[in-house]
mmCIF file of C-alpha atoms and ligand atoms in Angstrom:
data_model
loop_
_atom_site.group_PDB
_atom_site.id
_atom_site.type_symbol
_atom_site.label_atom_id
_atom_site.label_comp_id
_atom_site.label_asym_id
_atom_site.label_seq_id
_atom_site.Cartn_x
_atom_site.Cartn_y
_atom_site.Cartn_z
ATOM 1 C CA UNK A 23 -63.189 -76.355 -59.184
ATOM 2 C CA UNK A 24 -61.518 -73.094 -58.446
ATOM 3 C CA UNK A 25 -58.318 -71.980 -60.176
ATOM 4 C CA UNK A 26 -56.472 -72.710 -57.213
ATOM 5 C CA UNK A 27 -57.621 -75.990 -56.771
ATOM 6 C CA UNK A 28 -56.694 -76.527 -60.073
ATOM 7 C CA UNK A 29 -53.166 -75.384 -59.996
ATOM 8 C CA UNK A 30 -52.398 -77.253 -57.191
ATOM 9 C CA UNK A 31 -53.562 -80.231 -58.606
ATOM 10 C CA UNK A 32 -51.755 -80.327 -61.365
ATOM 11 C CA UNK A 33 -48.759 -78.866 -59.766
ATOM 12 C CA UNK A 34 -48.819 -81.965 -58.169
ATOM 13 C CA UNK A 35 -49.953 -84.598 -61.240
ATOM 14 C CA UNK A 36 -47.065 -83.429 -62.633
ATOM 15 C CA UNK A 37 -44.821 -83.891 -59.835
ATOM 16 C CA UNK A 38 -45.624 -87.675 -59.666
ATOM 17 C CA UNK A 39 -44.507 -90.002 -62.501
ATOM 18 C CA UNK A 40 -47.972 -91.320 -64.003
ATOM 19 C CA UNK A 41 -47.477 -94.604 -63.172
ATOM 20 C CA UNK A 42 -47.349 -93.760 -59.556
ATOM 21 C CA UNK A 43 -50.653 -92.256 -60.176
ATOM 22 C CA UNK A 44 -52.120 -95.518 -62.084
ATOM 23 C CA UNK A 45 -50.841 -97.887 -59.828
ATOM 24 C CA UNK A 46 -51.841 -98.582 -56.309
ATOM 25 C CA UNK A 47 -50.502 -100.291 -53.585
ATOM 26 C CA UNK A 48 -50.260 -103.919 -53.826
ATOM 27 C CA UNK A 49 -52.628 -103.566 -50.303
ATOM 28 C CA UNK A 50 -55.232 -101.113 -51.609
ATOM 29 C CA UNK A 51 -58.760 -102.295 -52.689
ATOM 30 C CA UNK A 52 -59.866 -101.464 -55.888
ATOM 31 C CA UNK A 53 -63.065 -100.554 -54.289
ATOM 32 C CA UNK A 54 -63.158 -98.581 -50.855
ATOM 33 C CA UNK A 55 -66.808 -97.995 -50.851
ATOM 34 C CA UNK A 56 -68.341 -96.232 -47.793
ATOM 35 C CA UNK A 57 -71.342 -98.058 -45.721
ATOM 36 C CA UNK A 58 -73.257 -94.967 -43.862
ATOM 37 C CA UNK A 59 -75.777 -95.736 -40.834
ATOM 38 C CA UNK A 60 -77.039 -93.883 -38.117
ATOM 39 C CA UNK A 61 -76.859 -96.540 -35.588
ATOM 40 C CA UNK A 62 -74.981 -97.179 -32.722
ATOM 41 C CA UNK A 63 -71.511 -98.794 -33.334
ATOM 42 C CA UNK A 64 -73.003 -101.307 -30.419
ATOM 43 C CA UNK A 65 -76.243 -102.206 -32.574
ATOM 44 C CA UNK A 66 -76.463 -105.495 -34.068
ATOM 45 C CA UNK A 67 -76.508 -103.768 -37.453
ATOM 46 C CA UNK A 68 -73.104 -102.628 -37.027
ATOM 47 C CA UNK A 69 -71.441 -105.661 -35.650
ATOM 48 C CA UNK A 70 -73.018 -107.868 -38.009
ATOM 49 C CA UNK A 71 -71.943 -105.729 -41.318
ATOM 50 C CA UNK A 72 -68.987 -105.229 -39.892
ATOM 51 C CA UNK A 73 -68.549 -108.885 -39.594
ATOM 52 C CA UNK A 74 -69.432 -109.426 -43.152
ATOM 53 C CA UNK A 75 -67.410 -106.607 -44.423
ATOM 54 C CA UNK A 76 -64.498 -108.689 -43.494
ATOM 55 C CA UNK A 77 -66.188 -111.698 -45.403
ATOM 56 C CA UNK A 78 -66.424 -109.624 -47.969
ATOM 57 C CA UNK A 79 -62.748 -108.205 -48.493
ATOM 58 C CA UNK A 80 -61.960 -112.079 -48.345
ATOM 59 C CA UNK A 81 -64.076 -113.383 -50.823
ATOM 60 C CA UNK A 82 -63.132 -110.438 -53.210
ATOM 61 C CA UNK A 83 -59.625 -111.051 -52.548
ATOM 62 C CA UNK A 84 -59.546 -107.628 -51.430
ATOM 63 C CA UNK A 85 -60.365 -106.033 -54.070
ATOM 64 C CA UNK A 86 -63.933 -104.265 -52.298
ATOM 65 C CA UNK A 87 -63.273 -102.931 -49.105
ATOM 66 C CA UNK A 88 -66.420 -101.551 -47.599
ATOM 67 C CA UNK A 89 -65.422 -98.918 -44.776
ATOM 68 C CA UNK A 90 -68.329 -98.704 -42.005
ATOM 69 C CA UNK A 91 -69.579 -95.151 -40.610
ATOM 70 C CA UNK A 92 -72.066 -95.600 -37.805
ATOM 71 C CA UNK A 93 -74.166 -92.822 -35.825
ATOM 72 C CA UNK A 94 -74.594 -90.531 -38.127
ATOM 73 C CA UNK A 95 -71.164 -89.383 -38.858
ATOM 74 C CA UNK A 96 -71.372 -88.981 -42.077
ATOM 75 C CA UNK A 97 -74.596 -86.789 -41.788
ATOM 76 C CA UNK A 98 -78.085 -87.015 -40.445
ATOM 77 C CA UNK A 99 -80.697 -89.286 -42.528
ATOM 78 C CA UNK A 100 -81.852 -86.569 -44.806
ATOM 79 C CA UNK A 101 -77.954 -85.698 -45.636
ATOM 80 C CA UNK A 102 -76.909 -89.096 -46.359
ATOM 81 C CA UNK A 103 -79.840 -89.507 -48.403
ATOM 82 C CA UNK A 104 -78.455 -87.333 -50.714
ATOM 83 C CA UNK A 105 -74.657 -88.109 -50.607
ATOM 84 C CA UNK A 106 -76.359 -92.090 -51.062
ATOM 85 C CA UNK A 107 -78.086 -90.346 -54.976
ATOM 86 C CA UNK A 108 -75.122 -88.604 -55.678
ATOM 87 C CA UNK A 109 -72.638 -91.414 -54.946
ATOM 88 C CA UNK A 110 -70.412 -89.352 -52.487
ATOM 89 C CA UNK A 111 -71.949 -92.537 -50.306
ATOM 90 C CA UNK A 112 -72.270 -96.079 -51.848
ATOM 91 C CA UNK A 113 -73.918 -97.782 -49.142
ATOM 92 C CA UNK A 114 -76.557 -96.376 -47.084
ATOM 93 C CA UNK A 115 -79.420 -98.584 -44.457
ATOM 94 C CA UNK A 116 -82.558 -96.138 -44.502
ATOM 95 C CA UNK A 117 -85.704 -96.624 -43.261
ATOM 96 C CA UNK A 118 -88.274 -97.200 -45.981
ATOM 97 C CA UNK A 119 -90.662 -94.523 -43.804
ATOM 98 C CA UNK A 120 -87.493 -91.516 -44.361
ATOM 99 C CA UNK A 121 -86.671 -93.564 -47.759
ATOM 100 C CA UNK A 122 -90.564 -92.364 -48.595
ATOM 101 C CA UNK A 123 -89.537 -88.612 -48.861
ATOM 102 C CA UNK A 124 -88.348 -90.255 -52.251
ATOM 103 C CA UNK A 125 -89.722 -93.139 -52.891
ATOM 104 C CA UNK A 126 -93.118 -92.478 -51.298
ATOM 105 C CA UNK A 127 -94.549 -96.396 -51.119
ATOM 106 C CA UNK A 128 -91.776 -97.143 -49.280
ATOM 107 C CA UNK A 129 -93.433 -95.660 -46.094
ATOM 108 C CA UNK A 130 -96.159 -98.546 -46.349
ATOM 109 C CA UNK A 131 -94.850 -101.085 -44.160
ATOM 110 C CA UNK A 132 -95.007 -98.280 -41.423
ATOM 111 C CA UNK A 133 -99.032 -98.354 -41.351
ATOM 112 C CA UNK A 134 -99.760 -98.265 -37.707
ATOM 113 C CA UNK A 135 -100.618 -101.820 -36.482
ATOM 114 C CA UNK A 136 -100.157 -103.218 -39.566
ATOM 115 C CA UNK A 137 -98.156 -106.344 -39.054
ATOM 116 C CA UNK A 138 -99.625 -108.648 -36.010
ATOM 117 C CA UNK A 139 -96.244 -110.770 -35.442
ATOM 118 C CA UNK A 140 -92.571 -111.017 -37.108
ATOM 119 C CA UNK A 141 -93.478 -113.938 -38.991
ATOM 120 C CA UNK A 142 -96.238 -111.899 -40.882
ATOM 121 C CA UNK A 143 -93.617 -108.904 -41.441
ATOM 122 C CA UNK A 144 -91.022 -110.672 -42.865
ATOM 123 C CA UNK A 145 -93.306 -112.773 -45.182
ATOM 124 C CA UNK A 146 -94.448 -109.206 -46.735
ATOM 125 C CA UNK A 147 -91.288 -107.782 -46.492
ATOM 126 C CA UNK A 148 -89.068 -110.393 -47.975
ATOM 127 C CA UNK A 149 -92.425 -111.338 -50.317
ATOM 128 C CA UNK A 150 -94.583 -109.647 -52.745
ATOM 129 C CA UNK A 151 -94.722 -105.991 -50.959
ATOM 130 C CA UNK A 152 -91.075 -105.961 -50.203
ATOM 131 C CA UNK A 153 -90.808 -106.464 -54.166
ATOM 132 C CA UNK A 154 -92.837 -104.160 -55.243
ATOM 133 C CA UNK A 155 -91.491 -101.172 -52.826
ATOM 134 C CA UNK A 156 -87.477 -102.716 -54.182
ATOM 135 C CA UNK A 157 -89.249 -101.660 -57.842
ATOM 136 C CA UNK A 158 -90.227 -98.312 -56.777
ATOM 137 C CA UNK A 159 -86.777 -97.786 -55.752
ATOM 138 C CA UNK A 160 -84.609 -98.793 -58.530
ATOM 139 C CA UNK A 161 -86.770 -96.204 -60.508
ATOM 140 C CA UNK A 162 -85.034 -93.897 -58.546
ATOM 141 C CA UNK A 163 -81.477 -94.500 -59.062
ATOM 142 C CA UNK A 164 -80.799 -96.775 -56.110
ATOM 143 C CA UNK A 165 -80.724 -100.482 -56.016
ATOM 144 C CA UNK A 166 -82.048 -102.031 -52.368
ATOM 145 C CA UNK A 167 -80.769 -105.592 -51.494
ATOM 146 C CA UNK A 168 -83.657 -108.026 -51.216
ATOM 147 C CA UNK A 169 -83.395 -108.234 -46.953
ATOM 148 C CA UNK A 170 -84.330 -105.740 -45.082
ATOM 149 C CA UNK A 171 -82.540 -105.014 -41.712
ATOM 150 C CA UNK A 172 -84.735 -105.278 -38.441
ATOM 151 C CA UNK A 173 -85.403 -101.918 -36.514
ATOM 152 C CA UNK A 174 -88.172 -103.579 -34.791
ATOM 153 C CA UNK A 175 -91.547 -102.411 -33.592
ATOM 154 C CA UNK A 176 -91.645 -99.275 -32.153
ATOM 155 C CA UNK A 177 -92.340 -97.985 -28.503
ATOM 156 C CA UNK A 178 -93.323 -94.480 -27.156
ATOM 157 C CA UNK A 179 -90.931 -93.177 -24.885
ATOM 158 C CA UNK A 180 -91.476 -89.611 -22.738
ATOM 159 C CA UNK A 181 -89.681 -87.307 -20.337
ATOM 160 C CA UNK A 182 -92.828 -86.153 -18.639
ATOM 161 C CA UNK A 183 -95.364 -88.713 -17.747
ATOM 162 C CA UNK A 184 -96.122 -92.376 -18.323
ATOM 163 C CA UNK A 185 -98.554 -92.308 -22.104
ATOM 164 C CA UNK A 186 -101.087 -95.273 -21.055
ATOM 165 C CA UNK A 187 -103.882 -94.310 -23.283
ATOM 166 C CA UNK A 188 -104.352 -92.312 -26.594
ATOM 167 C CA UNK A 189 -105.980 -89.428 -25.086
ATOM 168 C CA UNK A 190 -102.339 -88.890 -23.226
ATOM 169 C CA UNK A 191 -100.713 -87.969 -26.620
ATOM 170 C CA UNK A 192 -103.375 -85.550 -26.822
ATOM 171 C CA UNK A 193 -100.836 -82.180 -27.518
ATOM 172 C CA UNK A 194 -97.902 -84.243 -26.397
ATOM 173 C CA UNK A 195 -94.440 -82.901 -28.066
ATOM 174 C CA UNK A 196 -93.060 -85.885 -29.878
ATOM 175 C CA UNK A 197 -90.327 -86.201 -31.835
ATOM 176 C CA UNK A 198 -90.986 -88.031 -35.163
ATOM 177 C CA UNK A 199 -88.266 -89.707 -37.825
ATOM 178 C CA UNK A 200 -88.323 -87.092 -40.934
ATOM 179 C CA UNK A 201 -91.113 -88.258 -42.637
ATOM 180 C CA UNK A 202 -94.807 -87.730 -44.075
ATOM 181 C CA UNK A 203 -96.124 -91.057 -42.837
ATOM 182 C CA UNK A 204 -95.186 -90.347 -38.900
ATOM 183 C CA UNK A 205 -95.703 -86.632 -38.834
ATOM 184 C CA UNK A 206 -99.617 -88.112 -40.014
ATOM 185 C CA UNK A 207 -99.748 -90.550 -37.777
ATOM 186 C CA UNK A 208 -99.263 -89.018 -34.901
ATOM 187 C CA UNK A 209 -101.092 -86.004 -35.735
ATOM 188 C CA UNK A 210 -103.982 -88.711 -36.138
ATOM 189 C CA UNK A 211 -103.189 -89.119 -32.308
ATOM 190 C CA UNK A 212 -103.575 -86.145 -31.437
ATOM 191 C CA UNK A 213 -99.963 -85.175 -30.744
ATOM 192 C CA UNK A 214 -97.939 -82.241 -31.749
ATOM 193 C CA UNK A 215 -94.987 -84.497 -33.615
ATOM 194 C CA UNK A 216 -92.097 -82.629 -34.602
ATOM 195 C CA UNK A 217 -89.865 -84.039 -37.195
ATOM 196 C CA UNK A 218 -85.771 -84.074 -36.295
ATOM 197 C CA UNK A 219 -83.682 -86.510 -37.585
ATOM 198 C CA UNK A 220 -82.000 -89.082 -35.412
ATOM 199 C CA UNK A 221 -78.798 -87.618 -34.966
ATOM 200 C CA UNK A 222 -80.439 -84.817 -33.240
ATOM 201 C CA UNK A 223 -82.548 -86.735 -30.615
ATOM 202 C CA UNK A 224 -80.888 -87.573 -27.767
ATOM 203 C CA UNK A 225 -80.561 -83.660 -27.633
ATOM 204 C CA UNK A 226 -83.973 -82.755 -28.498
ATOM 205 C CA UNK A 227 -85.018 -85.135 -25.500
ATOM 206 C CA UNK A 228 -82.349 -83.286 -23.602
ATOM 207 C CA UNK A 229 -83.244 -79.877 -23.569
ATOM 208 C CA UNK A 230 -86.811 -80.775 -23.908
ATOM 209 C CA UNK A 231 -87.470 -79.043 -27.340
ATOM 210 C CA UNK A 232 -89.657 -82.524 -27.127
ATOM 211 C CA UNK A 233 -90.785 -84.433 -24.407
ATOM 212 C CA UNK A 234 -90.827 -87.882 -26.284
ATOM 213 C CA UNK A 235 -90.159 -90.187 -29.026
ATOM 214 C CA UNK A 236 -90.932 -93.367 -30.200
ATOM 215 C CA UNK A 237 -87.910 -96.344 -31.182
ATOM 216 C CA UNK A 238 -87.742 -99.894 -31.230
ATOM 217 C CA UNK A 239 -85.665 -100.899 -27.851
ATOM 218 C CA UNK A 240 -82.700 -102.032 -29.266
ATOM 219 C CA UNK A 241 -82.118 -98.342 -30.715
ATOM 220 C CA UNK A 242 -83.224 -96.917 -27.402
ATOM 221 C CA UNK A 243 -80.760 -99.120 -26.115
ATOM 222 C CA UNK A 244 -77.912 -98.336 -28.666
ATOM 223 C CA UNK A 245 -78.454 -94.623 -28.129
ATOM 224 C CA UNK A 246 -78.906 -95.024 -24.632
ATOM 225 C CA UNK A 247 -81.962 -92.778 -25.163
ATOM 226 C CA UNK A 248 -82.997 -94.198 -21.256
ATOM 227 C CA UNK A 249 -80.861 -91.168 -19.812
ATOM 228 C CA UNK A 250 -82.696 -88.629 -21.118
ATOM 229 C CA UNK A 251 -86.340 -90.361 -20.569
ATOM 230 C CA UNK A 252 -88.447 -91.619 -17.652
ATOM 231 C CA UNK A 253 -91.370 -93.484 -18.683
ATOM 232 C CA UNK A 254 -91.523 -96.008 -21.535
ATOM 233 C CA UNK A 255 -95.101 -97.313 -22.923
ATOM 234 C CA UNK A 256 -94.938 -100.717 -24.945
ATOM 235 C CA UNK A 257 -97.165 -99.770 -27.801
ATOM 236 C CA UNK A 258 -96.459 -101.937 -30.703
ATOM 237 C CA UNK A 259 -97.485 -99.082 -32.878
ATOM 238 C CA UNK A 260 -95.328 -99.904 -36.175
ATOM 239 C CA UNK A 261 -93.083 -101.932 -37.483
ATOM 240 C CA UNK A 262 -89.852 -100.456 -39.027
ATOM 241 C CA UNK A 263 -86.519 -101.566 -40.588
ATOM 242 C CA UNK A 264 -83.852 -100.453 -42.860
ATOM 243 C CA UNK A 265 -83.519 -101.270 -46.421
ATOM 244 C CA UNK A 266 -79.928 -101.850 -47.368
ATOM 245 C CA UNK A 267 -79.490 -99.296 -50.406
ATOM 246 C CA UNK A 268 -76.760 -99.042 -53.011
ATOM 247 C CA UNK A 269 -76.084 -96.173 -55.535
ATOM 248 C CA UNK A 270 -76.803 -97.659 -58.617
ATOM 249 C CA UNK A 271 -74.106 -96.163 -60.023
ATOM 250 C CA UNK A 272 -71.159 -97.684 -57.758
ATOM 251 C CA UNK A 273 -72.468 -100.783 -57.079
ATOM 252 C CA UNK A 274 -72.643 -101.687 -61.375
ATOM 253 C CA UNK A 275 -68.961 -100.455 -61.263
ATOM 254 C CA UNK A 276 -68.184 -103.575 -58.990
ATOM 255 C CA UNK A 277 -67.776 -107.191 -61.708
ATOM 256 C CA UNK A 278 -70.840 -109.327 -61.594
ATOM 257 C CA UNK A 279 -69.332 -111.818 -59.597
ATOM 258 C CA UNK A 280 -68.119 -109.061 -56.590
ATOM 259 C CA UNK A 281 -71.357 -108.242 -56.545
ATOM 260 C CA UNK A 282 -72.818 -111.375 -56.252
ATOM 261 C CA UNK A 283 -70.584 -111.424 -53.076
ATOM 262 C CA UNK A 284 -71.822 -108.030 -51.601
ATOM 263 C CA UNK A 285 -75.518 -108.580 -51.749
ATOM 264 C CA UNK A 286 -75.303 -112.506 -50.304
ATOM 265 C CA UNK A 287 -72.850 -111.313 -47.563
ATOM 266 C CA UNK A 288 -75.027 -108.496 -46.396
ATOM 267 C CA UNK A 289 -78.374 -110.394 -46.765
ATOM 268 C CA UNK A 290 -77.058 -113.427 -44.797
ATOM 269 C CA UNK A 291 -75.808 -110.509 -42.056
ATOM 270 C CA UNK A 292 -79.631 -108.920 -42.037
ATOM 271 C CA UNK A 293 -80.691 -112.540 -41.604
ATOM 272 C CA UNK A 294 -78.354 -112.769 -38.324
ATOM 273 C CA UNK A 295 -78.894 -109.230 -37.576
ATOM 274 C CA UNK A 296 -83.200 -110.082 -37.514
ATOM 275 C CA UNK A 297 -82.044 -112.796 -34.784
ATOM 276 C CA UNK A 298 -80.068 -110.699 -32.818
ATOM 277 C CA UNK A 299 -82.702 -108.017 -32.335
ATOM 278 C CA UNK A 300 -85.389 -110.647 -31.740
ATOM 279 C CA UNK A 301 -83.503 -111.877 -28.910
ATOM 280 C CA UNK A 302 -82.393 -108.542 -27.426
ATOM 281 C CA UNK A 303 -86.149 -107.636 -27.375
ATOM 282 C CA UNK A 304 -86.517 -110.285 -24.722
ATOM 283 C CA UNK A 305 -83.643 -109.624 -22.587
ATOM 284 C CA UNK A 306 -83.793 -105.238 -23.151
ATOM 285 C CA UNK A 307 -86.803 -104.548 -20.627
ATOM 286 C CA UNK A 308 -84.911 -105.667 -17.770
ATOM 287 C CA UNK A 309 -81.679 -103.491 -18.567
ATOM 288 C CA UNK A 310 -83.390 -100.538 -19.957
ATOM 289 C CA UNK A 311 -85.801 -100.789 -16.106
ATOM 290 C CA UNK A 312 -82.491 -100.919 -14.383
ATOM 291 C CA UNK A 313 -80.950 -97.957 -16.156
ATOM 292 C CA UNK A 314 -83.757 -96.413 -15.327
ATOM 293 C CA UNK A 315 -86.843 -96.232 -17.347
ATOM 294 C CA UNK A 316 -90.002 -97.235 -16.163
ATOM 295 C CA UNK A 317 -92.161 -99.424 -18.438
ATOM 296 C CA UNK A 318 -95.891 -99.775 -18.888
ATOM 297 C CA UNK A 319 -98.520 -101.924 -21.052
ATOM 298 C CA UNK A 320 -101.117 -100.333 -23.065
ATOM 299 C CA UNK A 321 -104.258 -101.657 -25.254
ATOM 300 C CA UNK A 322 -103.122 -102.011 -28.214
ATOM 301 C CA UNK A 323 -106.761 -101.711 -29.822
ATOM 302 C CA UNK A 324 -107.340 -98.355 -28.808
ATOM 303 C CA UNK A 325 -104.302 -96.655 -30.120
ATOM 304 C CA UNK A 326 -105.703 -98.229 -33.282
ATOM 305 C CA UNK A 327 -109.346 -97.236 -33.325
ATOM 306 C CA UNK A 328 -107.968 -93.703 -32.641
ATOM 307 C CA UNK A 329 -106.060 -94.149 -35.409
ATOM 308 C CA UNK A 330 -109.281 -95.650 -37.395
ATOM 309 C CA UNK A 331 -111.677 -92.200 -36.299
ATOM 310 C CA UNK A 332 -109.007 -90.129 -36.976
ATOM 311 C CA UNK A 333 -109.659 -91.681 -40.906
ATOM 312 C CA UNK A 334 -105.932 -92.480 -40.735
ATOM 313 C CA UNK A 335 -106.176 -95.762 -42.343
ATOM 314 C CA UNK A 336 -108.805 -94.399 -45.582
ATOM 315 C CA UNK A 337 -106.157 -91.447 -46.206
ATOM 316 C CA UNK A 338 -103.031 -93.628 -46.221
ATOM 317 C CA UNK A 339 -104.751 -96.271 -48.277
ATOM 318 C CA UNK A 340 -105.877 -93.539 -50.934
ATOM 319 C CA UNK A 341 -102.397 -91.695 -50.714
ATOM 320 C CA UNK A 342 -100.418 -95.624 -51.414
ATOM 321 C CA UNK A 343 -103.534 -96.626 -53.964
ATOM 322 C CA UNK A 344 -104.958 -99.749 -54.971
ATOM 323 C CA UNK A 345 -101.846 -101.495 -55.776
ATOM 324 C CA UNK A 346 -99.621 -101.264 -52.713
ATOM 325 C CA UNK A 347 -102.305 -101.344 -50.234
ATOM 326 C CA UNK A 348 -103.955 -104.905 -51.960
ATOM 327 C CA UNK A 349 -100.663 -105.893 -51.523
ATOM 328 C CA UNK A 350 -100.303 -104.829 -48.046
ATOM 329 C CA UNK A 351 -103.714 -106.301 -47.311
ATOM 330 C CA UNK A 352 -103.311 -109.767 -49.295
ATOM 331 C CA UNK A 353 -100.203 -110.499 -46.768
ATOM 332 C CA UNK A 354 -101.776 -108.942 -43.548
ATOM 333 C CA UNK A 355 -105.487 -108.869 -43.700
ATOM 334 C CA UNK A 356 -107.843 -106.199 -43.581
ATOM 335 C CA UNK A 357 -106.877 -102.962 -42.544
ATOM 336 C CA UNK A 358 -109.328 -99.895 -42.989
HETATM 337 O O1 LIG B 430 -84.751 -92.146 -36.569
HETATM 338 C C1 LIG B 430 -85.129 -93.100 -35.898
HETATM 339 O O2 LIG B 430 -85.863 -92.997 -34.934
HETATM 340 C C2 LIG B 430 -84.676 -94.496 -36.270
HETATM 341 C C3 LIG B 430 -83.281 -94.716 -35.769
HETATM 342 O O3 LIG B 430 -85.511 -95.430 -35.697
HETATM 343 C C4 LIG B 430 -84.774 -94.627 -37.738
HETATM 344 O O4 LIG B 430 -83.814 -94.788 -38.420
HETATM 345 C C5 LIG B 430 -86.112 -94.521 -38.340
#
């Protein structure tokens, strides 16, 4: 703090009787904790926590207020990360692929083509691997409620020209979340992936510093990413979603019982939110081809053996070890 600061401060502690200073409003929570995102305000993410927020404040008879910040306002993903460690954020929904910058294993449920259906990802995720990536992360100062929030699975977008086969992302200029696992994945493509966080991607696609990117189609949606692209391919390639993170720190200064209250409001809301994005998958293709985006299939198996002779799959499984990847495997079946 500089001398200034200093002064003034306690020019002005001394101005104010101290029990002004101790007391607080009878309307005040004793908690105003911060919930960072960087979603759309219109994503079923923030309309569900915001919903449960409220339940929240009730149950806790006010005494934890949790104040929402969509889109990135409080700073891209890689920012927030680290106003999340140093508690200048309490509440932070990351996906587990940025997360793995670090908490590395938490990239895993990102393998490409890993997860055939949502009932197998939610088994792992809210089962065995889910646990053992939640372990990794309390190591690391952070405490992850046990739901994770649905992204979804992941489609290519592009600016350019339809991408109906690998061999099309051969050199394309796509722009990748900031994060080990999709830089090598797509580089295992063939692509030239360049990572920019999301806050900076609907100008990226703008002013063509890349020609694509890849999002589930509720965040396409949310960011209405469809102005800025022609062509979307339905690929299927991953499965993402946000882990719900706490700084350790802040969420142990809450009682046990307010916390009790936090963690079931928000994992009922993921529960919801899961529904909500299940059911805007079906109805999205329809309003994202009438704003403007035209949609093609692809073959899902040979985006994967590209993958597979690109010795993607050996290299991930040796970088996550025996562990992680049995664990992976156990819930999903063979991979490599
Ligand atoms: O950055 C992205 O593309 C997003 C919104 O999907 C994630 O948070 C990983």
């Amino acid at each position: 703090m500089s001398m200034l600061n200093r002064r003034t401060l306690l020019a002005t502690a001394t101005a104010l009787p101290l029990v002004a200073i101790n007391r607080r409003p009878a309307n005040a929570a004793e908690f105003s904790y911060k919930f960072a995102n960087n979603i759309a305000a219109t994503h079923p993410l923030n309309t569900r926590a915001t919903v449960a927020a409220g339940k929240i404040k009730e149950a806790t008879s006010g005494r934890v207020e949790i104040n929402i910040f969509p889109n990135s306002t409080l700073g891209s993903d890689t920012d927030t990360l680290s106003q999340l460690r140093s508690g200048a954020v309490e509440f932070f929904t990351l996906s587990g692929l940025i997360l793995s910058t670090l908490v590395p294993v938490a990239a895993i449920n990102g393998i490409g083509f890993a997860f055939k259906d949502y009932d197998t990802v939610w088994k792992t995720m809210d089962g065995k691997l889910g646990t053992l990536v939640r372990g990794e992360i309390a190591k690391r100062g952070l405490y992850a409620f046990a739901n994770q929030w649905d992204n979804g699975y992941r489609q290519m977008t592009s600016g350019v020209k339809p991408i109906k086969t690998p061999d099309d992302l051969k050199g394309f200029k796509m722009r990748v979340p900031p994060s080990p696992l999709w830089t090598g994945m797509f580089t295992s493509f063939g692509a030239s992936p360049t990572s920019i966080n999301f806050s900076e991607v609907y100008t990226a696609l703008q002013t063509h510093v890349v020609d694509g990117q890849e999002n589930p189609l509720a965040t396409i949606d949310a960011g209405k990413l469809y102005e800025v692209q022609k062509y979307l391919a339905v690929t299927n390639h991953m499965w993402d979603g946000f882990w719900f993170l706490a700084n350790k720190r802040s969420f142990e200064a809450l009682s046990p019982e307010d916390r009790v209250v936090v963690e079931r409001e928000m994992n009922a809301a993921a529960l919801l939110e899961r529904a909500d994005v299940a059911a805007l998958n079906n109805s999205l293709t329809s309003k994202l081809t009438a704003a403007g985006l035209t949609f093609n299939t692809t073959n899902p198996a040979d985006f994967r053996t590209a993958l597979k002779s690109a010795g993607f799959y050996s290299e991930w499984k040796g970088k996550f070890g025996p562990e992680a990847w049995g664990t992976l495997e156990d819930a999903v079946g063979s991979l490599a």
